[in-house]
Amino acid sequence: MIPQSNPKASYLAHKQEIDEAVSRVLESGWYILGKEVEAFEAEFADYLDVEHAIGVASGTDAIELALRALGVGIGDAVATVSHTAVATVAAILRCGAEPRFIDVGEYFTMNPESLAEVLGLCPNIKAVVVVHLYGQMADMPVILESAKKHNVMVIEDCAQAHGASLKGKKAGSWGDIGCFSFYPTKNLGALGDAGAVVTKDDKLAEHVRILRQYGWRKRYISDEQGVNSRLDEIQAAVLRVKLKHLDSDNDKRREVTVSYREYLKDTPMQLPKENPCIKHVYHQFVIQSPKRDLLAERLRAAGVATAIHYPAAVHQQPAYSRSVYCPLDLVVTEKIIPMILSLPMFPELAIQNVRNVADAVLNACSIGD
């Protein structure tokens, strides 16, 4: 079976370096918020060209802490897309605010026109969470212009866009705050849950650092109500190793994409569109087919694993289906949900296996209903 994602392959590709890093931590006897975390924070900030990176326990925590650092809470609304991992919206609700859903455009990311309309309709929106989905960034210059007009802060959800860039400026460095997940399947993945908040703002960075550890400025004294969301030393050490290989791994993802496009150019399905202004890092390679479920079933029978990111938009899920969350109809979001399918995508995917996947897709499409 060709897997859809393969975090084990990522570990094995850098096994010696990772094993040495983990051993270094174990031998040190310091396992939480130590020198490895400090070093990773500095290296990741330097990679993104921002002043601060703050390691936290997960990507979901990163968004919640970013919102709280911006003062978002009860009575506030936060604009974001419904076509995203539910974690984006869960973080908004965890800080006491409510989502206001924005439609997506042809690149699967936030439609700036839809955002501008919703910002005009909803005066209590205090922040926008922009999701850079599948490895491609949203149109940040236009989004930032709308946000500035309405005096709202901008958070980037970069969980699927490590290393992506727009006009040479990396995801996470555009808005007021950037949030990253290092879940094992991500382009930059740890060996468990991990995350980071990044910013150029000294005060916001200090606030996030306080919030991530019980609201402490001084140990054991909580100046405000914080949480326990700390990046551990082992995960930081692993991330330091894998950060050195992130750009080359992203290049390999793009090579896989070139092969997919060549082998699948004559299929009736729609291949992912790439904004020419953006360096896409292909966390996922997402096709669209009106016969998506049948195609997935045939691929599974042929030994090819696929995934659906995501089988329901957030506003279509029972926990988040309140009408107030949707000021506008989400026409594009609801159109693509039944058609999207993620083919196998990871840096270690051999080109011959890409060809095998493509052949299975072509064969599946050639069989009648």
GROMACS .gro file of C-alpha atoms in nm:
model
  369
    1MET     CA    1   0.000   0.000   0.000
    2ILE     CA    2   0.134   0.342  -0.093
    3PRO     CA    3   0.055   0.563   0.211
    4GLN     CA    4  -0.106   0.905   0.179
    5SER     CA    5   0.144   1.054   0.426
    6ASN     CA    6   0.445   0.893   0.592
    7PRO     CA    7   0.592   1.053   0.907
    8LYS     CA    8   0.797   0.737   0.969
    9ALA     CA    9   0.982   0.796   0.641
   10SER     CA   10   1.063   1.150   0.756
   11TYR     CA   11   1.213   1.013   1.076
   12LEU     CA   12   1.414   0.746   0.895
   13ALA     CA   13   1.548   1.001   0.645
   14HIS     CA   14   1.718   1.186   0.930
   15LYS     CA   15   1.741   0.901   1.181
   16GLN     CA   16   2.101   0.940   1.289
   17GLU     CA   17   2.074   1.313   1.352
   18ILE     CA   18   1.742   1.275   1.535
   19ASP     CA   19   1.865   0.987   1.752
   20GLU     CA   20   2.172   1.189   1.851
   21ALA     CA   21   1.957   1.492   1.934
   22VAL     CA   22   1.718   1.287   2.149
   23SER     CA   23   2.006   1.122   2.331
   24ARG     CA   24   2.155   1.463   2.401
   25VAL     CA   25   1.833   1.571   2.570
   26LEU     CA   26   1.796   1.252   2.772
   27GLU     CA   27   2.152   1.276   2.896
   28SER     CA   28   2.106   1.642   2.994
   29GLY     CA   29   1.831   1.565   3.245
   30TRP     CA   30   1.641   1.884   3.145
   31TYR     CA   31   1.320   1.804   2.958
   32ILE     CA   32   1.093   2.113   2.957
   33LEU     CA   33   1.170   2.469   2.832
   34GLY     CA   34   1.545   2.435   2.832
   35LYS     CA   35   1.835   2.505   2.597
   36GLU     CA   36   1.692   2.302   2.306
   37VAL     CA   37   1.368   2.501   2.312
   38GLU     CA   38   1.557   2.828   2.331
   39ALA     CA   39   1.780   2.725   2.040
   40PHE     CA   40   1.489   2.610   1.825
   41GLU     CA   41   1.296   2.928   1.895
   42ALA     CA   42   1.595   3.137   1.784
   43GLU     CA   43   1.660   2.926   1.473
   44PHE     CA   44   1.295   2.919   1.367
   45ALA     CA   45   1.260   3.294   1.415
   46ASP     CA   46   1.571   3.348   1.206
   47TYR     CA   47   1.437   3.116   0.934
   48LEU     CA   48   1.114   3.316   0.913
   49ASP     CA   49   1.288   3.654   0.951
   50VAL     CA   50   1.085   3.750   1.258
   51GLU     CA   51   1.204   3.863   1.600
   52HIS     CA   52   1.032   3.603   1.815
   53ALA     CA   53   0.925   3.237   1.810
   54ILE     CA   54   0.761   3.090   2.121
   55GLY     CA   55   0.736   2.712   2.147
   56VAL     CA   56   0.402   2.574   2.268
   57ALA     CA   57   0.238   2.235   2.300
   58SER     CA   58   0.033   2.228   1.977
   59GLY     CA   59  -0.090   2.427   1.681
   60THR     CA   60  -0.433   2.459   1.840
   61ASP     CA   61  -0.277   2.608   2.153
   62ALA     CA   62  -0.076   2.844   1.934
   63ILE     CA   63  -0.391   2.996   1.783
   64GLU     CA   64  -0.569   3.021   2.119
   65LEU     CA   65  -0.270   3.188   2.284
   66ALA     CA   66  -0.227   3.425   1.990
   67LEU     CA   67  -0.591   3.530   2.015
   68ARG     CA   68  -0.569   3.578   2.390
   69ALA     CA   69  -0.249   3.780   2.355
   70LEU     CA   70  -0.437   4.010   2.117
   71GLY     CA   71  -0.712   4.055   2.376
   72VAL     CA   72  -0.976   3.850   2.195
   73GLY     CA   73  -1.238   3.705   2.428
   74ILE     CA   74  -1.604   3.684   2.524
   75GLY     CA   75  -1.828   3.899   2.305
   76ASP     CA   76  -1.576   3.916   2.020
   77ALA     CA   77  -1.600   3.754   1.678
   78VAL     CA   78  -1.312   3.619   1.470
   79ALA     CA   79  -1.326   3.587   1.092
   80THR     CA   80  -1.184   3.269   0.942
   81VAL     CA   81  -1.259   3.010   0.675
   82SER     CA   82  -1.482   2.709   0.722
   83HIS     CA   83  -1.268   2.499   0.489
   84THR     CA   84  -0.997   2.420   0.742
   85ALA     CA   85  -0.907   2.175   1.014
   86VAL     CA   86  -1.155   2.208   1.299
   87ALA     CA   87  -0.865   2.304   1.527
   88THR     CA   88  -0.869   2.656   1.383
   89VAL     CA   89  -1.225   2.712   1.499
   90ALA     CA   90  -1.189   2.518   1.825
   91ALA     CA   91  -0.914   2.760   1.926
   92ILE     CA   92  -1.141   3.059   1.861
   93LEU     CA   93  -1.416   2.917   2.081
   94ARG     CA   94  -1.169   2.818   2.353
   95CYS     CA   95  -1.080   3.183   2.410
   96GLY     CA   96  -1.449   3.274   2.440
   97ALA     CA   97  -1.501   3.429   2.096
   98GLU     CA   98  -1.719   3.314   1.806
   99PRO     CA   99  -1.623   3.243   1.443
  100ARG     CA  100  -1.758   3.427   1.141
  101PHE     CA  101  -1.697   3.212   0.837
  102ILE     CA  102  -1.546   3.343   0.512
  103ASP     CA  103  -1.568   3.169   0.174
  104VAL     CA  104  -1.260   3.043  -0.009
  105GLY     CA  105  -1.150   3.107  -0.366
  106GLU     CA  106  -0.995   2.904  -0.646
  107TYR     CA  107  -0.677   2.832  -0.449
  108PHE     CA  108  -0.871   2.687  -0.151
  109THR     CA  109  -0.767   2.985   0.066
  110MET     CA  110  -0.958   3.283   0.205
  111ASN     CA  111  -1.139   3.491  -0.057
  112PRO     CA  112  -1.041   3.855   0.015
  113GLU     CA  113  -1.367   3.985  -0.135
  114SER     CA  114  -1.571   3.760   0.094
  115LEU     CA  115  -1.363   3.880   0.390
  116ALA     CA  116  -1.416   4.246   0.304
  117GLU     CA  117  -1.792   4.191   0.284
  118VAL     CA  118  -1.810   4.009   0.617
  119LEU     CA  119  -1.594   4.272   0.789
  120GLY     CA  120  -1.843   4.531   0.671
  121LEU     CA  121  -2.138   4.328   0.802
  122CYS     CA  122  -1.999   4.229   1.144
  123PRO     CA  123  -1.870   4.519   1.356
  124ASN     CA  124  -1.766   4.297   1.650
  125ILE     CA  125  -1.495   4.113   1.453
  126LYS     CA  126  -1.171   4.173   1.642
  127ALA     CA  127  -0.932   3.949   1.451
  128VAL     CA  128  -0.893   3.748   1.131
  129VAL     CA  129  -0.737   3.402   1.129
  130VAL     CA  130  -0.603   3.343   0.777
  131VAL     CA  131  -0.545   2.976   0.694
  132HIS     CA  132  -0.268   2.893   0.448
  133LEU     CA  133  -0.410   2.563   0.328
  134TYR     CA  134  -0.246   2.261   0.165
  135GLY     CA  135   0.089   2.445   0.146
  136GLN     CA  136  -0.029   2.756  -0.040
  137MET     CA  137  -0.054   3.100   0.118
  138ALA     CA  138  -0.360   3.321   0.105
  139ASP     CA  139  -0.348   3.664  -0.063
  140MET     CA  140  -0.197   3.842   0.236
  141PRO     CA  141  -0.148   4.193   0.090
  142VAL     CA  142  -0.518   4.229   0.006
  143ILE     CA  143  -0.630   4.065   0.330
  144LEU     CA  144  -0.407   4.294   0.536
  145GLU     CA  145  -0.547   4.597   0.355
  146SER     CA  146  -0.905   4.498   0.447
  147ALA     CA  147  -0.806   4.421   0.806
  148LYS     CA  148  -0.633   4.757   0.847
  149LYS     CA  149  -0.939   4.937   0.707
  150HIS     CA  150  -1.157   4.776   0.974
  151ASN     CA  151  -0.897   4.795   1.253
  152VAL     CA  152  -0.876   4.420   1.311
  153MET     CA  153  -0.566   4.214   1.390
  154VAL     CA  154  -0.442   3.935   1.162
  155ILE     CA  155  -0.329   3.589   1.271
  156GLU     CA  156  -0.179   3.345   1.021
  157ASP     CA  157  -0.259   2.976   1.064
  158CYS     CA  158   0.053   2.826   0.904
  159ALA     CA  159  -0.001   2.465   1.013
  160GLN     CA  160   0.022   2.348   0.650
  161ALA     CA  161   0.260   2.610   0.511
  162HIS     CA  162   0.605   2.572   0.671
  163GLY     CA  163   0.844   2.740   0.430
  164ALA     CA  164   0.579   2.874   0.189
  165SER     CA  165   0.634   3.230   0.076
  166LEU     CA  166   0.470   3.517  -0.107
  167LYS     CA  167   0.698   3.758  -0.293
  168GLY     CA  168   0.990   3.613  -0.097
  169LYS     CA  169   0.830   3.673   0.244
  170LYS     CA  170   0.753   3.356   0.439
  171ALA     CA  171   0.421   3.243   0.583
  172GLY     CA  172   0.396   3.353   0.944
  173SER     CA  173   0.581   3.681   0.890
  174TRP     CA  174   0.298   3.882   0.732
  175GLY     CA  175   0.038   3.924   1.002
  176ASP     CA  176   0.051   4.041   1.362
  177ILE     CA  177   0.110   3.682   1.475
  178GLY     CA  178   0.181   3.353   1.298
  179CYS     CA  179   0.086   3.012   1.437
  180PHE     CA  180   0.244   2.677   1.349
  181SER     CA  181   0.165   2.315   1.421
  182PHE     CA  182   0.446   2.060   1.419
  183TYR     CA  183   0.218   1.754   1.419
  184PRO     CA  184   0.420   1.458   1.278
  185THR     CA  185   0.263   1.472   0.929
  186LYS     CA  186   0.339   1.843   0.875
  187ASN     CA  187   0.612   1.968   0.641
  188LEU     CA  188   0.809   2.040   0.958
  189GLY     CA  189   0.691   1.766   1.192
  190ALA     CA  190   0.792   1.664   1.543
  191LEU     CA  191   0.757   1.315   1.693
  192GLY     CA  192   0.434   1.418   1.867
  193ASP     CA  193   0.225   1.728   1.924
  194ALA     CA  194   0.411   2.059   1.920
  195GLY     CA  195   0.355   2.414   1.800
  196ALA     CA  196   0.487   2.769   1.792
  197VAL     CA  197   0.370   3.130   1.790
  198VAL     CA  198   0.583   3.378   1.593
  199THR     CA  199   0.573   3.758   1.583
  200LYS     CA  200   0.778   4.071   1.525
  201ASP     CA  201   0.609   4.246   1.818
  202ASP     CA  202   0.805   4.239   2.146
  203LYS     CA  203   0.500   4.295   2.368
  204LEU     CA  204   0.291   4.026   2.198
  205ALA     CA  205   0.579   3.780   2.227
  206GLU     CA  206   0.619   3.848   2.597
  207HIS     CA  207   0.245   3.809   2.651
  208VAL     CA  208   0.241   3.470   2.477
  209ARG     CA  209   0.538   3.354   2.685
  210ILE     CA  210   0.350   3.447   3.001
  211LEU     CA  211   0.026   3.284   2.888
  212ARG     CA  212   0.192   2.954   2.788
  213GLN     CA  213   0.303   2.889   3.146
  214TYR     CA  214   0.022   2.968   3.391
  215GLY     CA  215   0.048   3.345   3.349
  216TRP     CA  216   0.381   3.352   3.529
  217ARG     CA  217   0.619   3.643   3.503
  218LYS     CA  218   0.782   3.517   3.822
  219ARG     CA  219   0.779   3.142   3.882
  220TYR     CA  220   0.475   3.020   4.082
  221ILE     CA  221   0.314   3.366   4.076
  222SER     CA  222   0.034   3.402   3.818
  223ASP     CA  223  -0.020   3.761   3.712
  224GLU     CA  224  -0.305   3.647   3.486
  225GLN     CA  225  -0.485   3.324   3.402
  226GLY     CA  226  -0.256   3.130   3.172
  227VAL     CA  227  -0.234   2.767   3.066
  228ASN     CA  228   0.018   2.484   3.053
  229SER     CA  229   0.132   2.480   2.690
  230ARG     CA  230   0.504   2.420   2.678
  231LEU     CA  231   0.722   2.277   2.403
  232ASP     CA  232   0.934   1.997   2.547
  233GLU     CA  233   1.307   1.959   2.491
  234ILE     CA  234   1.289   1.636   2.290
  235GLN     CA  235   1.045   1.780   2.038
  236ALA     CA  236   1.252   2.097   2.011
  237ALA     CA  237   1.567   1.894   1.949
  238VAL     CA  238   1.394   1.694   1.676
  239LEU     CA  239   1.259   2.010   1.517
  240ARG     CA  240   1.606   2.166   1.514
  241VAL     CA  241   1.730   1.870   1.309
  242LYS     CA  242   1.438   1.874   1.068
  243LEU     CA  243   1.438   2.253   1.025
  244LYS     CA  244   1.779   2.222   0.857
  245HIS     CA  245   1.619   1.996   0.594
  246LEU     CA  246   1.288   2.180   0.553
  247ASP     CA  247   1.370   2.367   0.233
  248SER     CA  248   1.516   2.060   0.062
  249ASP     CA  249   1.219   1.849   0.175
  250ASN     CA  250   0.982   2.112   0.035
  251ASP     CA  251   1.175   2.103  -0.293
  252LYS     CA  252   1.117   1.728  -0.305
  253ARG     CA  253   0.744   1.784  -0.253
  254ARG     CA  254   0.748   2.020  -0.549
  255GLU     CA  255   0.931   1.757  -0.758
  256VAL     CA  256   0.657   1.507  -0.672
  257THR     CA  257   0.402   1.767  -0.781
  258VAL     CA  258   0.573   1.821  -1.117
  259SER     CA  259   0.554   1.447  -1.180
  260TYR     CA  260   0.188   1.430  -1.079
  261ARG     CA  261   0.104   1.713  -1.317
  262GLU     CA  262   0.286   1.545  -1.604
  263TYR     CA  263   0.135   1.201  -1.549
  264LEU     CA  264  -0.219   1.331  -1.481
  265LYS     CA  265  -0.240   1.611  -1.739
  266ASP     CA  266  -0.495   1.424  -1.951
  267THR     CA  267  -0.732   1.322  -1.673
  268PRO     CA  268  -1.083   1.472  -1.646
  269MET     CA  269  -1.027   1.570  -1.282
  270GLN     CA  270  -0.913   1.915  -1.173
  271LEU     CA  271  -0.555   1.940  -1.051
  272PRO     CA  272  -0.463   2.196  -0.782
  273LYS     CA  273  -0.416   2.553  -0.900
  274GLU     CA  274  -0.098   2.731  -0.800
  275ASN     CA  275  -0.085   3.106  -0.756
  276PRO     CA  276   0.218   3.219  -0.961
  277CYS     CA  277   0.310   3.479  -0.694
  278ILE     CA  278   0.337   3.217  -0.420
  279LYS     CA  279   0.592   2.945  -0.349
  280HIS     CA  280   0.363   2.651  -0.277
  281VAL     CA  281   0.512   2.381  -0.049
  282TYR     CA  282   0.248   2.114  -0.116
  283HIS     CA  283   0.159   1.984   0.224
  284GLN     CA  284  -0.114   1.809   0.025
  285PHE     CA  285  -0.174   1.746  -0.344
  286VAL     CA  286  -0.550   1.790  -0.370
  287ILE     CA  287  -0.746   1.700  -0.680
  288GLN     CA  288  -1.116   1.748  -0.746
  289SER     CA  289  -1.349   1.490  -0.895
  290PRO     CA  290  -1.730   1.477  -0.904
  291LYS     CA  291  -1.690   1.101  -0.850
  292ARG     CA  292  -1.453   1.144  -0.557
  293ASP     CA  293  -1.582   0.861  -0.337
  294LEU     CA  294  -1.580   0.607  -0.620
  295LEU     CA  295  -1.229   0.715  -0.719
  296ALA     CA  296  -1.103   0.680  -0.361
  297GLU     CA  297  -1.256   0.334  -0.334
  298ARG     CA  298  -1.091   0.218  -0.656
  299LEU     CA  299  -0.756   0.360  -0.553
  300ARG     CA  300  -0.776   0.185  -0.217
  301ALA     CA  301  -0.844  -0.143  -0.399
  302ALA     CA  302  -0.537  -0.074  -0.613
  303GLY     CA  303  -0.317  -0.026  -0.307
  304VAL     CA  304  -0.313   0.354  -0.298
  305ALA     CA  305  -0.414   0.534   0.021
  306THR     CA  306  -0.589   0.870  -0.010
  307ALA     CA  307  -0.741   1.114   0.236
  308ILE     CA  308  -1.011   1.382   0.238
  309HIS     CA  309  -0.906   1.717   0.383
  310TYR     CA  310  -1.180   1.772   0.489
  311PRO     CA  311  -1.496   1.558   0.452
  312ALA     CA  312  -1.714   1.837   0.597
  313ALA     CA  313  -1.652   2.208   0.626
  314VAL     CA  314  -1.652   2.327   0.986
  315HIS     CA  315  -1.991   2.501   0.952
  316GLN     CA  316  -2.139   2.170   0.830
  317GLN     CA  317  -2.040   1.987   1.148
  318PRO     CA  318  -2.295   1.954   1.433
  319ALA     CA  319  -2.082   2.133   1.692
  320TYR     CA  320  -2.035   2.442   1.472
  321SER     CA  321  -2.354   2.465   1.265
  322ARG     CA  322  -2.503   2.782   1.418
  323SER     CA  323  -2.644   3.015   1.154
  324VAL     CA  324  -2.487   3.320   1.320
  325TYR     CA  325  -2.146   3.182   1.230
  326CYS     CA  326  -2.222   3.225   0.857
  327PRO     CA  327  -2.301   3.588   0.766
  328LEU     CA  328  -2.277   3.494   0.395
  329ASP     CA  329  -2.340   3.182   0.189
  330LEU     CA  330  -2.020   2.978   0.150
  331VAL     CA  331  -2.078   2.889  -0.214
  332VAL     CA  332  -1.728   2.779  -0.316
  333THR     CA  333  -1.662   2.600   0.011
  334GLU     CA  334  -1.976   2.389  -0.020
  335LYS     CA  335  -1.908   2.320  -0.389
  336ILE     CA  336  -1.560   2.174  -0.338
  337ILE     CA  337  -1.624   1.970  -0.021
  338PRO     CA  338  -1.780   1.669  -0.204
  339MET     CA  339  -1.504   1.666  -0.468
  340ILE     CA  340  -1.166   1.707  -0.295
  341LEU     CA  341  -0.926   1.416  -0.258
  342SER     CA  342  -0.566   1.419  -0.134
  343LEU     CA  343  -0.328   1.190  -0.320
  344PRO     CA  344  -0.009   1.052  -0.155
  345MET     CA  345   0.233   1.336  -0.080
  346PHE     CA  346   0.554   1.335   0.124
  347PRO     CA  347   0.918   1.416   0.041
  348GLU     CA  348   1.033   1.054   0.043
  349LEU     CA  349   0.770   0.945  -0.211
  350ALA     CA  350   0.970   0.784  -0.493
  351ILE     CA  351   0.895   0.910  -0.844
  352GLN     CA  352   0.821   0.553  -0.951
  353ASN     CA  353   0.552   0.538  -0.682
  354VAL     CA  354   0.417   0.871  -0.808
  355ARG     CA  355   0.388   0.705  -1.148
  356ASN     CA  356   0.217   0.405  -0.989
  357VAL     CA  357  -0.035   0.634  -0.818
  358ALA     CA  358  -0.099   0.818  -1.143
  359ASP     CA  359  -0.148   0.492  -1.332
  360ALA     CA  360  -0.397   0.379  -1.068
  361VAL     CA  361  -0.582   0.710  -1.102
  362LEU     CA  362  -0.590   0.685  -1.482
  363ASN     CA  363  -0.712   0.326  -1.462
  364ALA     CA  364  -0.981   0.417  -1.207
  365CYS     CA  365  -1.104   0.699  -1.432
  366SER     CA  366  -1.118   0.471  -1.736
  367ILE     CA  367  -1.356   0.223  -1.573
  368GLY     CA  368  -1.725   0.294  -1.617
  369ASP     CA  369  -1.956   0.367  -1.324
   0.00000   0.00000   0.00000
